[in-house]
Coordinates of C-alpha atoms in Angstrom, one line a residue:
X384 CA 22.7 39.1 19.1
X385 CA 24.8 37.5 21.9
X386 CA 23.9 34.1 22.9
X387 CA 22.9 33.7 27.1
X388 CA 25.3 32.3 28.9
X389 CA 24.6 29.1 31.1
X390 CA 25.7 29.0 34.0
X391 CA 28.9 26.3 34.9
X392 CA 26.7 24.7 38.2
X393 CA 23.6 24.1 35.3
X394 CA 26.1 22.7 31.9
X395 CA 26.4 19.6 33.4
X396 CA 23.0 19.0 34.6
X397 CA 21.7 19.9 31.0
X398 CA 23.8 17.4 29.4
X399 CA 22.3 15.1 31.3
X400 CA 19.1 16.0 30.7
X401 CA 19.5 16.1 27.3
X402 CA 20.8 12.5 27.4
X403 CA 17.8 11.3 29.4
X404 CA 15.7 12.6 26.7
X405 CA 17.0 10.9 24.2
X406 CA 17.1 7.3 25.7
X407 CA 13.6 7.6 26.7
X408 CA 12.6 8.0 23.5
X409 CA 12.0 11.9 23.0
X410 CA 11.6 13.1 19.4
X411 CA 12.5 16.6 20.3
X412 CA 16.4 16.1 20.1
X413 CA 16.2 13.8 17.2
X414 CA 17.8 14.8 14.0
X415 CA 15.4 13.7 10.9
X416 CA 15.8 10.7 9.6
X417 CA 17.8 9.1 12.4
X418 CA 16.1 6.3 14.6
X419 CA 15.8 6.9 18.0
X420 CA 18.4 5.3 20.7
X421 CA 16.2 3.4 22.4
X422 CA 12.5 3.1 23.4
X423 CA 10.5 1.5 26.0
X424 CA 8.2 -1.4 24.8
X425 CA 5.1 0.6 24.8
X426 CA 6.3 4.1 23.2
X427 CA 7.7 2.1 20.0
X428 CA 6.7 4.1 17.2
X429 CA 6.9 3.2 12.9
X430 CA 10.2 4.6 13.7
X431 CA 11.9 1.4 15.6
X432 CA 14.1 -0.6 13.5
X433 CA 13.3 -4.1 12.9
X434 CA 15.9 -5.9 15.1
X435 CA 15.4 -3.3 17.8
X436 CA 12.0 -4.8 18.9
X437 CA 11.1 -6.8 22.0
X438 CA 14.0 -9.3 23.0
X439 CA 13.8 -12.5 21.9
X440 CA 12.2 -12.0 18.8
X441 CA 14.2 -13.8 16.1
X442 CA 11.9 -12.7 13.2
X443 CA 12.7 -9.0 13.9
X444 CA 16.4 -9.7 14.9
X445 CA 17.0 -11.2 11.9
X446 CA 15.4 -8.6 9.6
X447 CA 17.1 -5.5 8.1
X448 CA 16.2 -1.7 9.7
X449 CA 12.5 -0.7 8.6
X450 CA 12.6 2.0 6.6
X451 CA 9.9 3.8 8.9
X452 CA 12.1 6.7 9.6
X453 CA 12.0 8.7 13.2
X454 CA 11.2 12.4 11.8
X455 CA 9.8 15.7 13.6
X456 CA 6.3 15.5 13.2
X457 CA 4.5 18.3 11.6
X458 CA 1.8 19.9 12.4
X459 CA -1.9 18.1 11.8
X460 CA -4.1 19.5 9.2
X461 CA -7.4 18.1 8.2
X462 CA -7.3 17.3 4.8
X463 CA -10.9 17.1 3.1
X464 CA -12.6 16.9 -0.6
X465 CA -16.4 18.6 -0.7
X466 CA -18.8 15.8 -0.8
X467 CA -21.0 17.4 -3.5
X468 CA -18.7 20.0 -5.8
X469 CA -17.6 18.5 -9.1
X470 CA -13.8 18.2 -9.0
X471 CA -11.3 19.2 -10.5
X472 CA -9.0 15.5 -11.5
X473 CA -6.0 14.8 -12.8
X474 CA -4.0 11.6 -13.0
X475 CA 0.1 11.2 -13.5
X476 CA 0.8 8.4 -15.7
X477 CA -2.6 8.2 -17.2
X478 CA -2.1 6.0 -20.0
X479 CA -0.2 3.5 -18.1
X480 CA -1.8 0.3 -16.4
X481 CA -2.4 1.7 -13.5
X482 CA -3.2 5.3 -14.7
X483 CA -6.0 3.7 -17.5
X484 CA -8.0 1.7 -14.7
X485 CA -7.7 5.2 -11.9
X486 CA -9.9 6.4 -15.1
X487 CA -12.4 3.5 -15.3
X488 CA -13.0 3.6 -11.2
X489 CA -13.5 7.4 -11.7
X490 CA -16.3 6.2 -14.5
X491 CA -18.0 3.1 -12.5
X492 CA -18.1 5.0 -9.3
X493 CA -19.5 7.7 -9.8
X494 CA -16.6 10.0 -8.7
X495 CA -18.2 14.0 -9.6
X496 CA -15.5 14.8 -12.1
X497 CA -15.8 18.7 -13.3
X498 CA -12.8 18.7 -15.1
X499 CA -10.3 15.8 -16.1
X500 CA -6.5 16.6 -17.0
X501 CA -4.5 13.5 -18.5
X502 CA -0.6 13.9 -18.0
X503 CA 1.5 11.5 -20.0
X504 CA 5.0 11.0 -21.7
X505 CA 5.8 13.3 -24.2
X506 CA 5.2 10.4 -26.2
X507 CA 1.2 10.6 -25.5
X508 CA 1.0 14.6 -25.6
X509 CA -1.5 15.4 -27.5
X510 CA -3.5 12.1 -28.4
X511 CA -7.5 12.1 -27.3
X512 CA -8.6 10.1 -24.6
X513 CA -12.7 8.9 -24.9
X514 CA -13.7 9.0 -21.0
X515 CA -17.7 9.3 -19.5
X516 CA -16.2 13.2 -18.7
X517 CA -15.8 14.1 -22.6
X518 CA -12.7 13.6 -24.6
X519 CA -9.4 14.8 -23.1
X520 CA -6.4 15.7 -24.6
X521 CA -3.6 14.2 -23.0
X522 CA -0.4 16.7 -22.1
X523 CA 2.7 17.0 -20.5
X524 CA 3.2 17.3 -16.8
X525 CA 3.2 20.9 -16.0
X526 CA 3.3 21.8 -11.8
X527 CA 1.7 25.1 -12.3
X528 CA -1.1 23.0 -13.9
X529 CA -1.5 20.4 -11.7
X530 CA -1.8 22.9 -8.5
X531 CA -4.8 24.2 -10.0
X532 CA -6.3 20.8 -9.5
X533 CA -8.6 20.0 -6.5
X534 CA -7.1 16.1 -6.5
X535 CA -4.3 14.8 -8.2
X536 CA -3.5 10.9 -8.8
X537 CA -0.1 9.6 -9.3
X538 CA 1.1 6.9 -11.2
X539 CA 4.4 7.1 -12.6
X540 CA 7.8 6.1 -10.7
X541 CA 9.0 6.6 -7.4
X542 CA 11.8 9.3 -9.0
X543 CA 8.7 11.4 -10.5
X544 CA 6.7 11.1 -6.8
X545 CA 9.8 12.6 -5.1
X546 CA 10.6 15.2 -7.3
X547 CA 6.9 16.8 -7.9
X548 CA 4.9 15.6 -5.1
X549 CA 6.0 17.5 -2.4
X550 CA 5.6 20.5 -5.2
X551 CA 2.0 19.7 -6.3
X552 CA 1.1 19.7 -2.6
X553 CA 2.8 22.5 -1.0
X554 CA 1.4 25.8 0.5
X555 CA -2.4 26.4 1.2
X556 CA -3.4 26.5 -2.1
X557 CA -1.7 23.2 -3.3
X558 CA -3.3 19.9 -4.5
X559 CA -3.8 16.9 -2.8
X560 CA -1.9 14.1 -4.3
X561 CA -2.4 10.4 -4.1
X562 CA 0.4 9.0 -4.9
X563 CA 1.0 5.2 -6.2
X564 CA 4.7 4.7 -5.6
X565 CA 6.4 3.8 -2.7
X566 CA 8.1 7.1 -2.3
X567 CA 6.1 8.2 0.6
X568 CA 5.1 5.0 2.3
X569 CA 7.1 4.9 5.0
X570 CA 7.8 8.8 5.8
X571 CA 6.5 8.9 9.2
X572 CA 4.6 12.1 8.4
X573 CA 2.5 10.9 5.5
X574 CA -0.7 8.8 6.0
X575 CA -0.5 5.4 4.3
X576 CA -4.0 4.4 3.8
X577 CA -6.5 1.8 3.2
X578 CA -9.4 3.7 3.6
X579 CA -11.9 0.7 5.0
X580 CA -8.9 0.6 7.9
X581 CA -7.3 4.1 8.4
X582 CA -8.9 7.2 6.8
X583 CA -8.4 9.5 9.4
X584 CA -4.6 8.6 9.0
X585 CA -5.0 10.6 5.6
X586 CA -7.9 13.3 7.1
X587 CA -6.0 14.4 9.6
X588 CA -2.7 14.1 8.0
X589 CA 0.2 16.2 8.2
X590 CA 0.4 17.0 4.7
X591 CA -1.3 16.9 1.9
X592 CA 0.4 13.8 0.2
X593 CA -1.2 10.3 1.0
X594 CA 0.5 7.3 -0.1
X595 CA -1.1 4.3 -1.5
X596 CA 0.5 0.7 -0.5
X597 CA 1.8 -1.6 -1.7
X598 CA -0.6 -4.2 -4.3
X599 CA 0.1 -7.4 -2.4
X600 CA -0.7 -5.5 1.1
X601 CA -3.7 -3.8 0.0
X602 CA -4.8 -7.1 -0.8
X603 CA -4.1 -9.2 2.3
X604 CA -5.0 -6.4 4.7
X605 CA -8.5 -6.5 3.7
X606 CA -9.0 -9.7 5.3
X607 CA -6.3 -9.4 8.0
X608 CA -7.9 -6.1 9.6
X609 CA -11.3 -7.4 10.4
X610 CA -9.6 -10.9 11.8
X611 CA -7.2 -8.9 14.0
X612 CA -10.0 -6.5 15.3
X613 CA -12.5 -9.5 16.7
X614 CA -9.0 -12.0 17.6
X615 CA -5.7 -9.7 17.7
X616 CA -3.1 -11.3 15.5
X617 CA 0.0 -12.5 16.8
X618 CA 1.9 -13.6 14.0
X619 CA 1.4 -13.2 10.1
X620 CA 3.0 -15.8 7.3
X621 CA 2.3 -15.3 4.0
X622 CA 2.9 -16.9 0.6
X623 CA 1.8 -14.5 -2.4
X624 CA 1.7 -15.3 -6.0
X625 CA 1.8 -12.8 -8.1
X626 CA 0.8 -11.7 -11.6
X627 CA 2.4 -9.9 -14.4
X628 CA 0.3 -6.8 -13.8
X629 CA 2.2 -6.3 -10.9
X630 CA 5.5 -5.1 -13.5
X631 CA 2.5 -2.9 -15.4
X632 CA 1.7 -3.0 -18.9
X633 CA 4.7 -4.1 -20.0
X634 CA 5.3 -6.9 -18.0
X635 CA 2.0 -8.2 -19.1
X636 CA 2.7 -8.1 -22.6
X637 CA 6.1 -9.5 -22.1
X638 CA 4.3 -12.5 -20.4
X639 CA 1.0 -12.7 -23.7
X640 CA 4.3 -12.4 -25.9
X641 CA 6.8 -15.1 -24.4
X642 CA 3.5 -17.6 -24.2
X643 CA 2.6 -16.8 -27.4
X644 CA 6.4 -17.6 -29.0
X645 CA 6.5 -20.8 -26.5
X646 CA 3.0 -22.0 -27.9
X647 CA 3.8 -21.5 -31.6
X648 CA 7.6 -22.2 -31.7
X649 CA 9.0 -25.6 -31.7
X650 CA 9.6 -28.2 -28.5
X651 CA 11.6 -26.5 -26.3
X652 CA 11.5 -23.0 -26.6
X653 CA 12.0 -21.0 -23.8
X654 CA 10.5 -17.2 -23.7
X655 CA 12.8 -14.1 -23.8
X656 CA 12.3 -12.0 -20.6
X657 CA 13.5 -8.8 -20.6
X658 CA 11.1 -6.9 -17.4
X659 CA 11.7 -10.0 -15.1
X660 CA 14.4 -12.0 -13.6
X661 CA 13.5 -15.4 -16.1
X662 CA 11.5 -16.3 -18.9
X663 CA 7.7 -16.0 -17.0
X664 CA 5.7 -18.2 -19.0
X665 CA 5.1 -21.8 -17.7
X666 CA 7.5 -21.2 -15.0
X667 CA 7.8 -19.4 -11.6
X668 CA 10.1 -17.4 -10.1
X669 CA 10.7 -16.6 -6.0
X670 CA 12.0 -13.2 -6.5
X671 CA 10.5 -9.8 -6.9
X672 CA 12.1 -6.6 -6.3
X673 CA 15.6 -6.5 -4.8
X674 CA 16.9 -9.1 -2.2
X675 CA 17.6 -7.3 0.9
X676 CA 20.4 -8.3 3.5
X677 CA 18.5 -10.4 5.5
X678 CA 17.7 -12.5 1.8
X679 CA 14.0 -11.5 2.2
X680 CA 13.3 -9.3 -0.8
X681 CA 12.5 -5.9 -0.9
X682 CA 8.5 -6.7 -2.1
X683 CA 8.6 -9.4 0.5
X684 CA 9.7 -6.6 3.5
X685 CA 7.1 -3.9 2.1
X686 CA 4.2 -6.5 3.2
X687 CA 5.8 -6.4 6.9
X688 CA 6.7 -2.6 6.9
X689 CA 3.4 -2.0 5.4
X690 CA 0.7 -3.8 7.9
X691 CA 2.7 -2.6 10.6
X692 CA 2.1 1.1 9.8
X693 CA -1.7 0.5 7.9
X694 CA -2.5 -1.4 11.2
X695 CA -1.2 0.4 13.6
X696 CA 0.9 -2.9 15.0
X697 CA 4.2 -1.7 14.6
X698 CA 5.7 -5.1 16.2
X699 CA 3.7 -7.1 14.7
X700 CA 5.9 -10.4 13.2
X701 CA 4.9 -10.3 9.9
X702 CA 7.2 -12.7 7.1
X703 CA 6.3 -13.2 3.4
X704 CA 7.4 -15.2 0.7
X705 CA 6.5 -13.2 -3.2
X706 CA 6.5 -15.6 -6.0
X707 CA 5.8 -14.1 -9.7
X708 CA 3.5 -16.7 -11.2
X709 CA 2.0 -16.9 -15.1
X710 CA -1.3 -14.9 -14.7
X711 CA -2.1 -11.6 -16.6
X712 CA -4.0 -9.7 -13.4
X713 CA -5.1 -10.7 -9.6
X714 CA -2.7 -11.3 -7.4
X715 CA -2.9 -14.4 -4.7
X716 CA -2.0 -15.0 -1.1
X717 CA -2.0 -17.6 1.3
X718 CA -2.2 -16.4 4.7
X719 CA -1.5 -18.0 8.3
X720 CA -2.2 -16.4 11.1
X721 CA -1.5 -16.9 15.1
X722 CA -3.9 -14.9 17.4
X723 CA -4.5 -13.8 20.8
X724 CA -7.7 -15.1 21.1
X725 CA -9.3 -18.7 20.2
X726 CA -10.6 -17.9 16.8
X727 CA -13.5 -20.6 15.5
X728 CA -13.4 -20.8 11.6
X729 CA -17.1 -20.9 11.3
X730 CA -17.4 -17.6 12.9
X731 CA -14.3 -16.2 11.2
X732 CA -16.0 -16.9 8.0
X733 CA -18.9 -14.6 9.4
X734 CA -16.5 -11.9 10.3
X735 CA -14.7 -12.2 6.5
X736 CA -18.1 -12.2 5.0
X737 CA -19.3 -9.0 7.1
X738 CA -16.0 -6.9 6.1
X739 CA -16.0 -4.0 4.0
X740 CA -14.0 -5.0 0.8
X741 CA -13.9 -8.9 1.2
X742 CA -16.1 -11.1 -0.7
X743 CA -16.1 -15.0 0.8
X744 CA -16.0 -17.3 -1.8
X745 CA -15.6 -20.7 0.5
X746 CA -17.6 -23.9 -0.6
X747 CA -14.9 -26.3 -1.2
X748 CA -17.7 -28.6 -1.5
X749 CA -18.8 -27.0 -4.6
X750 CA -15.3 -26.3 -5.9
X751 CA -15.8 -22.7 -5.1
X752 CA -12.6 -20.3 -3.5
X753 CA -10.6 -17.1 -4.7
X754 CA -8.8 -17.8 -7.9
X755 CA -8.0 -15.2 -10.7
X756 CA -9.8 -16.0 -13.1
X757 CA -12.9 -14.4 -11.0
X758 CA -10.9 -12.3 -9.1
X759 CA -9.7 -10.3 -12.3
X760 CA -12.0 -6.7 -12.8
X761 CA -13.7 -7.3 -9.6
X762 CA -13.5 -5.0 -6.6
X763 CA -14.0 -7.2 -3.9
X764 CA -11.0 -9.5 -2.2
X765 CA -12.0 -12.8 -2.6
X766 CA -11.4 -14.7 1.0
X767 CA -12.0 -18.5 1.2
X768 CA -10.1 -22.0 2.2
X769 CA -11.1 -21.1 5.8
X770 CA -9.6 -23.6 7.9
X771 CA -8.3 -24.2 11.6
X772 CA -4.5 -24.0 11.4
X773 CA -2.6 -27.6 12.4
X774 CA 0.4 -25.2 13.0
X775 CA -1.2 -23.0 15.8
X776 CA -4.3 -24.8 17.0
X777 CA -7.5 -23.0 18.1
X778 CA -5.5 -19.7 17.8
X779 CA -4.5 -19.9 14.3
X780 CA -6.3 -20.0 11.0
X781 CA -5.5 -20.5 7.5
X782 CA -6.9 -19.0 4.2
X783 CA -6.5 -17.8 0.6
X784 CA -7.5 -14.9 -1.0
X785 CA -7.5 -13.4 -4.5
X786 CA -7.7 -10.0 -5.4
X787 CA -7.0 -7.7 -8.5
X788 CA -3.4 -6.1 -8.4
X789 CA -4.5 -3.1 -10.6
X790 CA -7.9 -2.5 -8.5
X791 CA -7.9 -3.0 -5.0
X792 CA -4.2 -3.6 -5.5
X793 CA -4.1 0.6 -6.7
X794 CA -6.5 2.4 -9.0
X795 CA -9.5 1.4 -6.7
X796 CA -7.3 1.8 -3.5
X797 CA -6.4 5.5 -4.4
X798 CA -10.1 6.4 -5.7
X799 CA -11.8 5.3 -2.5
X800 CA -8.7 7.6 -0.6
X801 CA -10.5 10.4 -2.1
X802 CA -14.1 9.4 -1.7
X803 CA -13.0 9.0 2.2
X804 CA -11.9 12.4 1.9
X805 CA -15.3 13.7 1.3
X806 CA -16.9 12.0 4.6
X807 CA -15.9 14.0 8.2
X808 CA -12.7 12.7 10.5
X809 CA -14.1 9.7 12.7
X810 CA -16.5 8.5 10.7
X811 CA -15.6 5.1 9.4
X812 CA -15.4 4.5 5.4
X813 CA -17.6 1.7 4.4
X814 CA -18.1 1.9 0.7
X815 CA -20.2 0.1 -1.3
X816 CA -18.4 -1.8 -4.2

């Protein structure tokens, strides 16, 4: 069929047009996957490149381009679970760390399992897994399988996410998949969620593929969202020391392993590492993930790409220092804030101890604040250490809080994604943990 033809008088007024559109920030004539040329300051979207925020501002200048890409946005969908129907469940990666404890939440919550289907390695196919549902055989992934599911969890690697996701999902009759990598995070289309913050991100999502954050932000954000609603935040610094869960099972036992040979062997031995950078036991180490080209690392940038998006802030400063430390499970952070508002600590503690997810633990008196030891297994984010910052004045605060890496930090996180699933869009998810 022969194209119209446009008239000479209206080419050049089109181009222009065009060109208009595109500076002010249109997503119409934007390929996929390109950022936008410019926006103005209020239409900035999870799209903007750090460095391409307000002027000025040396933290974002100085970062590399969020990965928060500009995309055509699909068409919303509400995506829901039936509140009272037994489901039909199935985890990816179910005899790994994470995959073992998505099985326990299942069990201590309650979660109305019908059927359970365990995917493993072709190494697990076929062993029986004891679980409060009956015994399950474990089996190789199979997509036809998994589509038959009502709710599919996954916890395997970002390759396996992006090749069977998208598959699992698809069409009217596909699954919807939780996913635990951080192959989806920062797709503009697909709702990263903390429930307790943004379910409807996930209810009213434009597909049915919801992404799970990062450990270290699920953590932090519990506290963060509840200060920001009551006092805006400003500015976010942020010192996190993390366990060996974080590298899953096998980072654990590399650490129980290394301290074991250091204990028992002769003055001076030094662990073999093999899953991190340098021998873990009785040591540190200020690196994890890949270091990025602004020398922040790429776990370190996840914590600002990540409460910018879950928050809703998308210029919010946000810098973090990740330190791998020599504890089996919980992950800890130290957190300074700068706020819009005058923020009393007394009352701040009120607001921490009011939020869904946050237990205070804050009697310094008594030698009582978040550590691991009692953060390990336990749902709630410890908060405590509530003080006035010297830094920022009667606008800033500093704290601590504790909080398991494979709970809150992802099994929990993804289960409660579900259970929010089950409650109508606009109603706000306040589990009880």
């Amino acid at each position: 069929r022969r194209a119209k033809t446009v008239p000479t008088k209206m080419k050049g007024g089109l181009v222009l047009a065009l060109l208009v559109a595109c500076l002010a920030g249109s997503e119409a004539f934007a390929p996929a996957g390109i950022p936008l040329l410019a926006r103005s300051a209020s239409s900035r979207a999870f799209s903007t490149p750090i460095g391409h925020g307000s002027a000025g501002n040396t933290l974002f200048s100085a970062a590399r381009a969020s990965p928060l890409r500009a995309q055509r946005t699909a068409p919303r969908m509400t995506v829901s679970l039936p509140a009272d129907t037994p489901l039909k469940v199935g985890i990816c990666g179910a005899t790994g760390a994470v995959g073992k404890e998505i099985i326990g939440v299942l069990e201590t919550r309650g979660f109305k399992v019908g059927e359970l289907r365990l995917f493993g390695s072709a190494r697990s196919a076929g062993r029986e897994v004891e679980t409060k549902f009956g015994k399950v055989t474990i089996e190789d992934f199979d997509l036809e399988r998994a589509r038959e599911l009502d709710v599919v969890f996954v916890s395997v690697s970002g390759d396996f996410s992006k090749e069977w996701c998208d598959k699992m999902a698809e069409g009217d009759d596909g699954t919807i998949v939780i996913d635990n990598s951080s192959a989806f995070r920062y797709e503009k289309d697909v709702s990263l969620c903390v429930p307790e913050i943004n379910a409807d991100s996930a209810r009213k999502g434009s597909k049915k593929v919801i992404a799970n954050p990062n450990c270290t932000t699920a953590i932090g954000i519990m506290a963060l969202w509840p200060l920001h609603k009551k006092y805006g935040l400003k500015k976010v610094l942020m010192s996190t020391y993390q366990a060996a869960s974080g590298a899953g099972a096998e980072g654990m036992a590399e650490l129980f392993d290394g301290a074991k040979a250091v204990v028992d062997g002769p003055e001076g031995t030094v662990a073999p590492n093999k899953h991190f950078a340098h021998p873990l036991p009785f040591n540190l180490i200020p690196h994890i993930d890949v270091f990025q080209d602004n020398l922040y690392t790429k776990e370190e940038m996840k914590v600002t790409w990540e409460c910018q998006k879950i928050m809703n802030i998308p210029d919010l400063p946000v810098s973090c220092t990740s330190v791998r430390i020599p504890t089996f499970r919980a992950h800890a952070e130290t957190i300074v804030i700068e706020t819009d508002k005058a923020i009393n600590p007394d009352e701040a503690r009120k607001v921490l101890a009011e939020a869904p997810g946050c237990v205070l633990v804050d009697d310094p008196k008594g030698l009582k604040y978040p550590m691991p030891l009692t953060a390990s297994k336990a749902y709630g984010v410890e908060v405590g250490r509530v003080r006035q910052s010297v830094v920022f004045g009667d606008k800033g605060l500093e704290f601590f809080v504790c909080g398991d890496q494979l709970l809150r930090g992802a099994a929990l996180n993804a289960v409660l994604v579900a259970e929010s699933l089950m409650q109508p869009v606009g109603t706000d998810f306040n589990p009880k943990l």
